[in-house]
Short mmCIF file of C-alpha atoms in Angstrom, two decimals:
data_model
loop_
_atom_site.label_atom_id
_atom_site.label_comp_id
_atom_site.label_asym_id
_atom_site.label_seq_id
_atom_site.Cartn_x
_atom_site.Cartn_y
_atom_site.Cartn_z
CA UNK A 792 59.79 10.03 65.79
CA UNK A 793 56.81 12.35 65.86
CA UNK A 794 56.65 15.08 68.19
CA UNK A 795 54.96 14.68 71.65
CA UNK A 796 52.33 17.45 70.86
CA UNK A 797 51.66 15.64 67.21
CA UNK A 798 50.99 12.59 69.02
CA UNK A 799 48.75 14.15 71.62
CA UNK A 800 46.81 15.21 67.93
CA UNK A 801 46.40 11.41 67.18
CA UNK A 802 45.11 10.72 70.20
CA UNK A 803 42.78 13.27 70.63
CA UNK A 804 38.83 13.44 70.34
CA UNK A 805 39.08 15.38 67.59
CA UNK A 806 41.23 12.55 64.97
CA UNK A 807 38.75 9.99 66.58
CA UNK A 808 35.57 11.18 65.30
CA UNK A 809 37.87 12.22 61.93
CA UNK A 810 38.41 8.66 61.86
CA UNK A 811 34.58 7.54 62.22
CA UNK A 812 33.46 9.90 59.60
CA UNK A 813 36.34 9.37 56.81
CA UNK A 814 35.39 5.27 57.77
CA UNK A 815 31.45 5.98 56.97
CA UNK A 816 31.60 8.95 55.21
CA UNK A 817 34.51 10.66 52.32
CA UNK A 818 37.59 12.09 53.67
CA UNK A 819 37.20 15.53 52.15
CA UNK A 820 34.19 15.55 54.31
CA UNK A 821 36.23 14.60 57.75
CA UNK A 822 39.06 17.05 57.06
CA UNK A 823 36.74 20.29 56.31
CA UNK A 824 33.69 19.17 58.50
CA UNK A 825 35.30 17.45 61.24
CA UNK A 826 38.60 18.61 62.23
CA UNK A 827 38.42 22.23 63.74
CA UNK A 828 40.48 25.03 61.91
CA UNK A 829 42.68 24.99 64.23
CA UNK A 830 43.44 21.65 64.52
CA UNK A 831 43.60 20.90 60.74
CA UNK A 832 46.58 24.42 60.72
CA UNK A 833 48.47 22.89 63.61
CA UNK A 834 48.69 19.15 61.45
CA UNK A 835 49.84 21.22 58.78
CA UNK A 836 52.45 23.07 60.75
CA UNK A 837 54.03 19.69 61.06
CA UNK A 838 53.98 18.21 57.51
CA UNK A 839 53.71 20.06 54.34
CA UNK A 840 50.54 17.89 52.94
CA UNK A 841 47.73 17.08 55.45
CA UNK A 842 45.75 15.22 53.62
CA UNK A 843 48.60 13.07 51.88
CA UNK A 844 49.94 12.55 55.45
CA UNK A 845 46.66 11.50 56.79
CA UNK A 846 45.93 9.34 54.38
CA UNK A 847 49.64 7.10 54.13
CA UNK A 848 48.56 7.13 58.17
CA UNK A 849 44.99 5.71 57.22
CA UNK A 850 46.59 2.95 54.58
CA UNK A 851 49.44 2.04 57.18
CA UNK A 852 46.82 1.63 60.38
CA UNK A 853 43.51 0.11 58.26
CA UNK A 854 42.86 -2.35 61.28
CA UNK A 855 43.05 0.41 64.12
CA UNK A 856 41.17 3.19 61.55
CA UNK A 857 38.79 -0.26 61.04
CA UNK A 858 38.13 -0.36 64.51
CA UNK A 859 38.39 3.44 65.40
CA UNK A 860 40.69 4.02 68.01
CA UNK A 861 43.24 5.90 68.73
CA UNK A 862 46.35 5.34 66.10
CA UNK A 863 48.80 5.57 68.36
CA UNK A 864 47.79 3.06 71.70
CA UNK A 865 47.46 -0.75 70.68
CA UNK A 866 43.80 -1.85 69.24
CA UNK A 867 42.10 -3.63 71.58
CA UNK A 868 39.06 -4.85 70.85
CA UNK A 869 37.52 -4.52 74.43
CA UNK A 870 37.21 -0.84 73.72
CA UNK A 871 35.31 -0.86 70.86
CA UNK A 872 31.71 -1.29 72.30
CA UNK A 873 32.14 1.60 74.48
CA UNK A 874 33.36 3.81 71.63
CA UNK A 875 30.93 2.59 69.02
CA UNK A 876 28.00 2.08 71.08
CA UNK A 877 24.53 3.01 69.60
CA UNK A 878 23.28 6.72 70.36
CA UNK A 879 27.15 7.39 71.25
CA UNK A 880 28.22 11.54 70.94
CA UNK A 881 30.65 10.47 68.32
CA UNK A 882 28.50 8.35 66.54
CA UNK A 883 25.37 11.63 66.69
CA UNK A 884 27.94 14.22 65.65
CA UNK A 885 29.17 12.37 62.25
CA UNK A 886 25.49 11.58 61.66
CA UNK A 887 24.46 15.42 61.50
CA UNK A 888 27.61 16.11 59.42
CA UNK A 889 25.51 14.12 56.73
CA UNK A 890 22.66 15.68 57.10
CA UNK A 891 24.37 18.69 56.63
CA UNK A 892 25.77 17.49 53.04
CA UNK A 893 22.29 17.53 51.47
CA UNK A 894 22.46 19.44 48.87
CA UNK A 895 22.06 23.33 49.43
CA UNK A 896 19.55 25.76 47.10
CA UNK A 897 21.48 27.13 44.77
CA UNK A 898 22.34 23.38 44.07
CA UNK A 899 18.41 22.49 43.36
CA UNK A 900 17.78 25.33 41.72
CA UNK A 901 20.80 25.36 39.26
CA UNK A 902 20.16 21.57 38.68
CA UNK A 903 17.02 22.18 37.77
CA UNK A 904 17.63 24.91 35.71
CA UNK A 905 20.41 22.88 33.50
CA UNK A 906 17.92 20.27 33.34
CA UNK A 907 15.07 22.97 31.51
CA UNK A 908 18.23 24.51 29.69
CA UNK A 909 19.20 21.00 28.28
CA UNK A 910 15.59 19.96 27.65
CA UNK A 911 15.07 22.90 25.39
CA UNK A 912 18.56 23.10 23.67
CA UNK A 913 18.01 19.75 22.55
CA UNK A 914 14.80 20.42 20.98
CA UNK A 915 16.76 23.14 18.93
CA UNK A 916 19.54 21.24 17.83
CA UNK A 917 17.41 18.12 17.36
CA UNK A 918 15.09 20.46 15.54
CA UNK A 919 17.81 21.12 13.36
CA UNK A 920 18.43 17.18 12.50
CA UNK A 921 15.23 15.87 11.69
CA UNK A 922 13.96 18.98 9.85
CA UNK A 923 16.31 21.52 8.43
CA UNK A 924 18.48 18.27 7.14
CA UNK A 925 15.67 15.93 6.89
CA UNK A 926 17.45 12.94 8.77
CA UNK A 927 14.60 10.43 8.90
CA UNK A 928 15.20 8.59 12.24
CA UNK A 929 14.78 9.62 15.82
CA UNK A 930 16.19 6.16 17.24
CA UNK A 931 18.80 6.30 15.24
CA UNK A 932 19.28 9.54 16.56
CA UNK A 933 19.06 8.23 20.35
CA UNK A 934 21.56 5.58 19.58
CA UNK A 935 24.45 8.38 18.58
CA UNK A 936 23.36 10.20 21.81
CA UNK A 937 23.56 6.79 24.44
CA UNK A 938 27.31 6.03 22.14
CA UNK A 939 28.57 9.36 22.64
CA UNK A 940 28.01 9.42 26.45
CA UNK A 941 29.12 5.77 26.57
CA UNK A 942 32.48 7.18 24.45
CA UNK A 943 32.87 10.51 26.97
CA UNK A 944 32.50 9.02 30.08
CA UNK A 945 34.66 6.19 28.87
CA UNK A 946 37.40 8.74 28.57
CA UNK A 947 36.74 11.09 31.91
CA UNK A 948 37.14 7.91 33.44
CA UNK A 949 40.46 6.79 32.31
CA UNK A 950 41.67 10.52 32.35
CA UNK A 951 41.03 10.16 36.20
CA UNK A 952 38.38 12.94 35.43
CA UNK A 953 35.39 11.08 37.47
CA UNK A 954 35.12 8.80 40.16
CA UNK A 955 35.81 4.91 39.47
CA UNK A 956 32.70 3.62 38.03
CA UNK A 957 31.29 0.18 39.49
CA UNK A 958 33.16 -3.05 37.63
CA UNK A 959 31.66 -4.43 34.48
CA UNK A 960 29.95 -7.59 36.22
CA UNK A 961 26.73 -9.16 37.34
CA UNK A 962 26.71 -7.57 40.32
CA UNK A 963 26.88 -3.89 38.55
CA UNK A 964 23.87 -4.84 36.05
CA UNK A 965 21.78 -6.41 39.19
CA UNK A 966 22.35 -2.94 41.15
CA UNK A 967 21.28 -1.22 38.24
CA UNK A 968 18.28 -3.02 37.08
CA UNK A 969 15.86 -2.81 35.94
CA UNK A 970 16.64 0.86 34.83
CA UNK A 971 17.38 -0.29 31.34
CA UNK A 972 14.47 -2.46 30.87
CA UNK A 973 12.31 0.50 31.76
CA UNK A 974 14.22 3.28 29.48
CA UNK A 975 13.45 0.63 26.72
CA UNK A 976 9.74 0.53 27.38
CA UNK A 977 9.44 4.02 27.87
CA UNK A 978 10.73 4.33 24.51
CA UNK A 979 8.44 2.19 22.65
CA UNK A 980 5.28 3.51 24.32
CA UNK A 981 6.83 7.33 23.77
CA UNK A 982 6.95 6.80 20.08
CA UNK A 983 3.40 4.90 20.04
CA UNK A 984 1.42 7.54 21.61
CA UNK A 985 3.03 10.34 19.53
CA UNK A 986 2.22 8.87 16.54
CA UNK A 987 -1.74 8.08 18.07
CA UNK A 988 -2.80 11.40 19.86
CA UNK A 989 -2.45 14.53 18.66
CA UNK A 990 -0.33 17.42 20.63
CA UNK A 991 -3.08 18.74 22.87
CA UNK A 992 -4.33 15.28 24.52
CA UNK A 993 -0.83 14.02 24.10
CA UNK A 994 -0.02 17.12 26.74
CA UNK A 995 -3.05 16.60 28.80
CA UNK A 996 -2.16 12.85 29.45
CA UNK A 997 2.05 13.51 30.02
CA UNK A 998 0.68 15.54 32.66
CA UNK A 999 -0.67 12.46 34.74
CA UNK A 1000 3.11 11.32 35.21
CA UNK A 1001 3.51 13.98 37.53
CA UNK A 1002 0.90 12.08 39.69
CA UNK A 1003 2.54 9.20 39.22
CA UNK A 1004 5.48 10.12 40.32
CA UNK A 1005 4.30 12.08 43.23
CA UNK A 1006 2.85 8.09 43.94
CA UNK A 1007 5.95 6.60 43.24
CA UNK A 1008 7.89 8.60 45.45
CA UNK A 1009 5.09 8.06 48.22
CA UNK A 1010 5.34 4.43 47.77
CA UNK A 1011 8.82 3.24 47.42
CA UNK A 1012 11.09 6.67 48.80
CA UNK A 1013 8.56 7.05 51.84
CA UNK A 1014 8.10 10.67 50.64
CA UNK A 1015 5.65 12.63 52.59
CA UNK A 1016 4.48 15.93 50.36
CA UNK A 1017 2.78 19.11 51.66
CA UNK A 1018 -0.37 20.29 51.30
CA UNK A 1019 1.38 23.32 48.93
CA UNK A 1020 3.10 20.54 46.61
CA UNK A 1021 -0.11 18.93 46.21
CA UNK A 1022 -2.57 21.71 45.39
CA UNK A 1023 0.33 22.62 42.89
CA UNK A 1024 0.01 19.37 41.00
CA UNK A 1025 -3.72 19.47 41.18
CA UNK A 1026 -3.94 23.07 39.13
CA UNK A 1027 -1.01 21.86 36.60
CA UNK A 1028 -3.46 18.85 35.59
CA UNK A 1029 -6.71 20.89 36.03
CA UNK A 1030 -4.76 23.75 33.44
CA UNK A 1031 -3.45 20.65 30.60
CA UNK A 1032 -7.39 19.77 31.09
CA UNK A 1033 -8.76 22.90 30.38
CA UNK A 1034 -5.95 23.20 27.55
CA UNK A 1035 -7.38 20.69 26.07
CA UNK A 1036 -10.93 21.25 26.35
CA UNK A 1037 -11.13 21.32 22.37
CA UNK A 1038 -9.55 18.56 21.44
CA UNK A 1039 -10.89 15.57 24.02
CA UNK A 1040 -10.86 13.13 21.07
CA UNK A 1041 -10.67 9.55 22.35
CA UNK A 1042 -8.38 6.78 21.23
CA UNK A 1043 -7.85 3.52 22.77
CA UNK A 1044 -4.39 2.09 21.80
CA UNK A 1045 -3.18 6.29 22.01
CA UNK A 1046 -4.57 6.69 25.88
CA UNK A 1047 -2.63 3.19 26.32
CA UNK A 1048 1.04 4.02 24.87
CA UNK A 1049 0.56 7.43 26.46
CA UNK A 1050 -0.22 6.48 30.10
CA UNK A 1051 2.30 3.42 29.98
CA UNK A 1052 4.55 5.92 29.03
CA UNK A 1053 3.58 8.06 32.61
CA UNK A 1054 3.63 4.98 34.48
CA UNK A 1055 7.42 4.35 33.35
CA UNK A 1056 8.71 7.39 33.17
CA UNK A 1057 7.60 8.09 36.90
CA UNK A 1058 9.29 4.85 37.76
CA UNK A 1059 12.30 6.00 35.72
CA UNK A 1060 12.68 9.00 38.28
CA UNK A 1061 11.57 7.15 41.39
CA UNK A 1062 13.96 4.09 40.91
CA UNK A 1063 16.95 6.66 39.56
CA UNK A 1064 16.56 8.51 43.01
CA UNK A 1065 16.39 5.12 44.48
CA UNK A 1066 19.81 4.18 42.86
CA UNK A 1067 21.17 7.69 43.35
CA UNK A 1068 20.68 8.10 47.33
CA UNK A 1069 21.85 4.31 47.86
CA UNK A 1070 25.56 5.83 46.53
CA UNK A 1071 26.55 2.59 45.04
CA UNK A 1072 26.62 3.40 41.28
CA UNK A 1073 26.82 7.16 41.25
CA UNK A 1074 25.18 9.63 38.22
CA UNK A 1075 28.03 8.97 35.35
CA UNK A 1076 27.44 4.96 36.65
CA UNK A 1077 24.05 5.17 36.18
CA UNK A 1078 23.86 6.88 32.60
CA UNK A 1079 27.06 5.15 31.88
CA UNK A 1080 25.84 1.49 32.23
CA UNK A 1081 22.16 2.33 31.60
CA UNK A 1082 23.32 3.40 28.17
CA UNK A 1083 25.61 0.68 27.14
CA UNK A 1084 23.11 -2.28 28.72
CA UNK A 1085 20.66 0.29 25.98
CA UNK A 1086 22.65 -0.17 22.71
CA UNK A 1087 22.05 -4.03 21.75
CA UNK A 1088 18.33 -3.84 22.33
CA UNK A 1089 18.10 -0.53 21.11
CA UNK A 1090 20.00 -1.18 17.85
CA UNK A 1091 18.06 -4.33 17.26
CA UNK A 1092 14.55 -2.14 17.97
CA UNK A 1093 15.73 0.15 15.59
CA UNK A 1094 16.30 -2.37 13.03
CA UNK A 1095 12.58 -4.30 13.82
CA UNK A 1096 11.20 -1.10 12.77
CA UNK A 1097 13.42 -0.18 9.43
CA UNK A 1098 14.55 2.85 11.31
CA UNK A 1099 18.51 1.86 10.73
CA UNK A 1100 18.13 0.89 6.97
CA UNK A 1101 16.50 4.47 6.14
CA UNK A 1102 19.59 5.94 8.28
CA UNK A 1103 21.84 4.12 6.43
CA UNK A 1104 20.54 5.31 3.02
CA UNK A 1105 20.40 9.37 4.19
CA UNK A 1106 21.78 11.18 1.06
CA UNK A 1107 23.35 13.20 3.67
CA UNK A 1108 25.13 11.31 5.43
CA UNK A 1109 28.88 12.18 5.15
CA UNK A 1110 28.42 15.77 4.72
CA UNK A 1111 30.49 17.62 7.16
CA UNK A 1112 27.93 20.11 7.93
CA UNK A 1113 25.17 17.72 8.74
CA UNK A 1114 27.80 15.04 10.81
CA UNK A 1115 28.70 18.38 12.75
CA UNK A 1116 25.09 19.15 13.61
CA UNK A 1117 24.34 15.30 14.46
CA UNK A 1118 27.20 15.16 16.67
CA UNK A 1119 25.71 18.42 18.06
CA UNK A 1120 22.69 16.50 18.88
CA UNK A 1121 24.54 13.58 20.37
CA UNK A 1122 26.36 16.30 22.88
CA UNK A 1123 23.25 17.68 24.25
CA UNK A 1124 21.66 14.28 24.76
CA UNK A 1125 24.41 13.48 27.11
CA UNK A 1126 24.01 16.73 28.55
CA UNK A 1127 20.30 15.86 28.98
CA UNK A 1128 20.46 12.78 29.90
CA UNK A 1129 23.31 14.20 32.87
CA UNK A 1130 20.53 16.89 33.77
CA UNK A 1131 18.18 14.56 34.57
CA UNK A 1132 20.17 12.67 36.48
CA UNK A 1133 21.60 15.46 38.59
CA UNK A 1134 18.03 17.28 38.94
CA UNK A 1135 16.93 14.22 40.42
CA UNK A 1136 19.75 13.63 42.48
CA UNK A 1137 19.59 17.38 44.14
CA UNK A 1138 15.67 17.78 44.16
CA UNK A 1139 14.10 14.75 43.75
CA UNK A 1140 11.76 12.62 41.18
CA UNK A 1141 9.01 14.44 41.11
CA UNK A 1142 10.63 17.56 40.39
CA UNK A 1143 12.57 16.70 37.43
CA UNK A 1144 9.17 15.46 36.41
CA UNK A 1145 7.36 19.00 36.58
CA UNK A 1146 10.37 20.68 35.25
CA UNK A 1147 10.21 18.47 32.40
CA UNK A 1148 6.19 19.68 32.01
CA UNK A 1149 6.98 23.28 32.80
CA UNK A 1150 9.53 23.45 29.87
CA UNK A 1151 6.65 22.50 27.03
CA UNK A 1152 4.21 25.49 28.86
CA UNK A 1153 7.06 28.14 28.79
CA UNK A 1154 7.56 26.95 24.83
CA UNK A 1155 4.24 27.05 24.34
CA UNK A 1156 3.90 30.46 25.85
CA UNK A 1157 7.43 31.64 23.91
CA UNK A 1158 5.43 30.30 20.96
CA UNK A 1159 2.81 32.45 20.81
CA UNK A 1160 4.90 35.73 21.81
CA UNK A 1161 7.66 35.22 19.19
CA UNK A 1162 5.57 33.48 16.42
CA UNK A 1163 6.04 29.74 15.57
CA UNK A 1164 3.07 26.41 14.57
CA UNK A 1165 0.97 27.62 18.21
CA UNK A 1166 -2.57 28.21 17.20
CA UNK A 1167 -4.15 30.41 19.52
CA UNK A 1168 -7.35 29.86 21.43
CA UNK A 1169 -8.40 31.32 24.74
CA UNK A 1170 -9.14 27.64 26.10
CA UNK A 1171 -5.61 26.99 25.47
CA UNK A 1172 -4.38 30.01 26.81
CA UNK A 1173 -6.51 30.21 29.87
CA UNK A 1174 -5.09 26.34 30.88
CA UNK A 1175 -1.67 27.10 30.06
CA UNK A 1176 -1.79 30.33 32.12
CA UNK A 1177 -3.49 28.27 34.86
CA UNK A 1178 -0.33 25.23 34.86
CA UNK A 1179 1.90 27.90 34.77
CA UNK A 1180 0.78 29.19 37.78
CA UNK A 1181 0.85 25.79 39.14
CA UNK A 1182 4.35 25.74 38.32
CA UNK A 1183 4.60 28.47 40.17
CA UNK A 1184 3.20 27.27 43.13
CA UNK A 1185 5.60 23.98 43.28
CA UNK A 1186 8.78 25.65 42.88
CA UNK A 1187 7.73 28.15 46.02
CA UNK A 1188 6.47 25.06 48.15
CA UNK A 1189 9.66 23.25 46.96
CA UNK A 1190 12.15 25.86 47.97
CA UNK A 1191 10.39 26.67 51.20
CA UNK A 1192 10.28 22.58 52.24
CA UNK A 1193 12.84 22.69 55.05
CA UNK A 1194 14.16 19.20 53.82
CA UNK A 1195 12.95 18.17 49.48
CA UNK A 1196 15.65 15.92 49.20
CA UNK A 1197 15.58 11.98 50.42
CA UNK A 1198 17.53 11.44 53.68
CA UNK A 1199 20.00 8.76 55.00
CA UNK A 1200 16.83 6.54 56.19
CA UNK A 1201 15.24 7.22 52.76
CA UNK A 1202 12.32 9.32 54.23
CA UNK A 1203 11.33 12.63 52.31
CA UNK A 1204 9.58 15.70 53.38
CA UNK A 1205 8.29 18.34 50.78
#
């Protein structure tokens, strides 16, 4: 039999509220944020493995840990009430352990960072593709990037490398909709107003997605934004404007694709943090199911608009060199693709949003330092220098908001 003093443990205060947290919460989280040093050392001076013993102890007693009380007295459900009433000093202390799991700064910052990193990696490598090899179709180009992180997370998941992902079933695609429907309009209108506007009023208009989200996030995450955040958004449109101020050339079905193309990529972001904070499909879930609900419509998109026939007859096509630098691609669109996810999950929409219009400014300006197709004029310059500093002014408000991130009652502050 156990000890008298390791009993004592079990039916202390202290294994109680470890109980009530690994029940809500992750048991990782109970052992290290719960359980006093102390106590956790004087488990383990009993049994070699805490954490395995705890948990054959959890498995063996699911109806008292269900109920959580004591292991070691008889469950009876006439306690329970007491112990679990509302506003309880158990129930209080395991609900500021979660708030203390949001995720710290170095987390939003480095999230964010990969996310830039990613964004302009892929234009590189992607670079590379379409115009040092001359490979004739972006979609076709997308597809090889959703199969490869369909393929890689396929594999972390069987190697044990990743948490479980949600079952294949109806249930799965109804928690994830309608994600994919969106990424599939996002795409069409994407590729419309490229082709309609040219670069400058195709940059003034992105920026308008930023406002959108901000709207989004106001609307469905109950997101409350400072005064800071907002003035910061204001001067990152007013700069694309004044950016612009040479090129305000009008085009109906180009002002359409491009601001249907805002209006889904904000709710791309919004819903994503949505799905994220609700913890039921998880970031390789999301891009892992979003991606493979993707490749049927996708392929047949692709093939609607001839884009799989000229793949198929690229001269290049089985030359090692060229299948090495398309596989490249298909790497850092996963790796993108993850970014996004993670930037959104650690910050929030609207700041994956302006670090995705940040990136093009800090090209823009790398462009005209280190050479490149940037034709300089001082509008330009002056409205790039002014979004920059809106840039600037976001990423202070964001990292002095005592609480950017969506909480357990979905309610945001920044």
């Amino acid at each position: 039999m156990f000890p008298r003093s390791f009993v004592q443990f079990f039916n202390s205060q202290f294994f109680s509220r470890f109980l009530l947290l690994a029940v809500q919460s992750d048991f990782n989280i109970a052992v290290h944020n719960i359980l006093p040093d102390d106590s956790f050392h004087f488990l383990a001076s009993f049994v070699p493995s805490p954490r395995c013993a705890l948990e054959s102890i959890i498995v063996r007693h699911v109806t008292c840990l269900a109920t959580a009380v004591p292991l070691f007295t008889p469950c009876s459900p006439t306690t329970v009430p007491n112990f679990m009433a509302s506003g309880s000093s158990i129930e209080v202390t395991a609900e500021k352990k979660r708030d203390n799991l949001l995720p710290t700064t170095m987390m939003k910052v480095g999230s964010a960072l990969l996310y830039a990193a990613a964004s302009i990696l892929i234009m590189l490598v992607n670079k590379s593709t379409l115009t040092v090899y001359g490979f004739p179709s972006v979609q076709v180009l997308g597809l090889g990037q959703m199969v490869f992180g369909i393929v890689l997370i396929g594999a972390m998941h069987t190697m044990g490398m990743v948490a479980p992902l949600p079952p294949p079933n109806m249930g799965t695609v109804r928690k994830l909709s309608p994600l994919p429907l969106i990424y599939l309009a996002n795409l069409i209108c994407g590729l419309g107003g490229t082709k309609a506007l040219s670069l400058p009023m195709l940059t003034v208009l992105r920026r308008f997605s930023i406002v959108m989200t901000m709207m989004g996030e106001m609307a469905v995450l109950n997101a409350t934004f400072s005064s800071a955040v907002k003035s910061s958004v204001f001067v990152m449109i007013l700069g694309a404007l004044i950016a612009a101020a040479n090129d305000l050339s009008f085009n109906v079905a180009g002002y359409t694709y491009v601001l249907l193309n805002d209006f889904f990529t904000a709710a791309n972001g919004v819903i994503t943090k949505k799905k994220l904070d609700m913890k039921e499909l998880g970031k390789y879930g999301i891009i892992f199911y979003n991606s493979l609900l993707m490749i049927i419509p996708a392929t047949m998109f692709a093939f609607y608009t001839g884009e799989l026939q000229k793949a198929a007859a690229f001269p290049l096509l089985w030359d090692f060199w060229f299948q090495v630098n398309f596989l490249s691609s298909c790497g850092m669109g996963f790796l993108l693709m993850y970014s996004i996810v993670l930037c959104t999950q650690n910050n929030s929409a609207l700041t994956t949003t302006v670090v995705g219009c940040a990136k093009n400014v800090f090209i823009a300006y790398f462009g005209m330092i280190f050479g490149g197709d940037y034709i300089f004029s001082w509008p330009n310059f002056i409205g790039l220098t002014i979004s920059v500093i809106g840039s600037l002014i976001y990423a202070f408000a964001n990292l002095k908001s005592s609480n950017p991130s969506t909480s357990i009652n979905n309610s945001q502050k920044v």
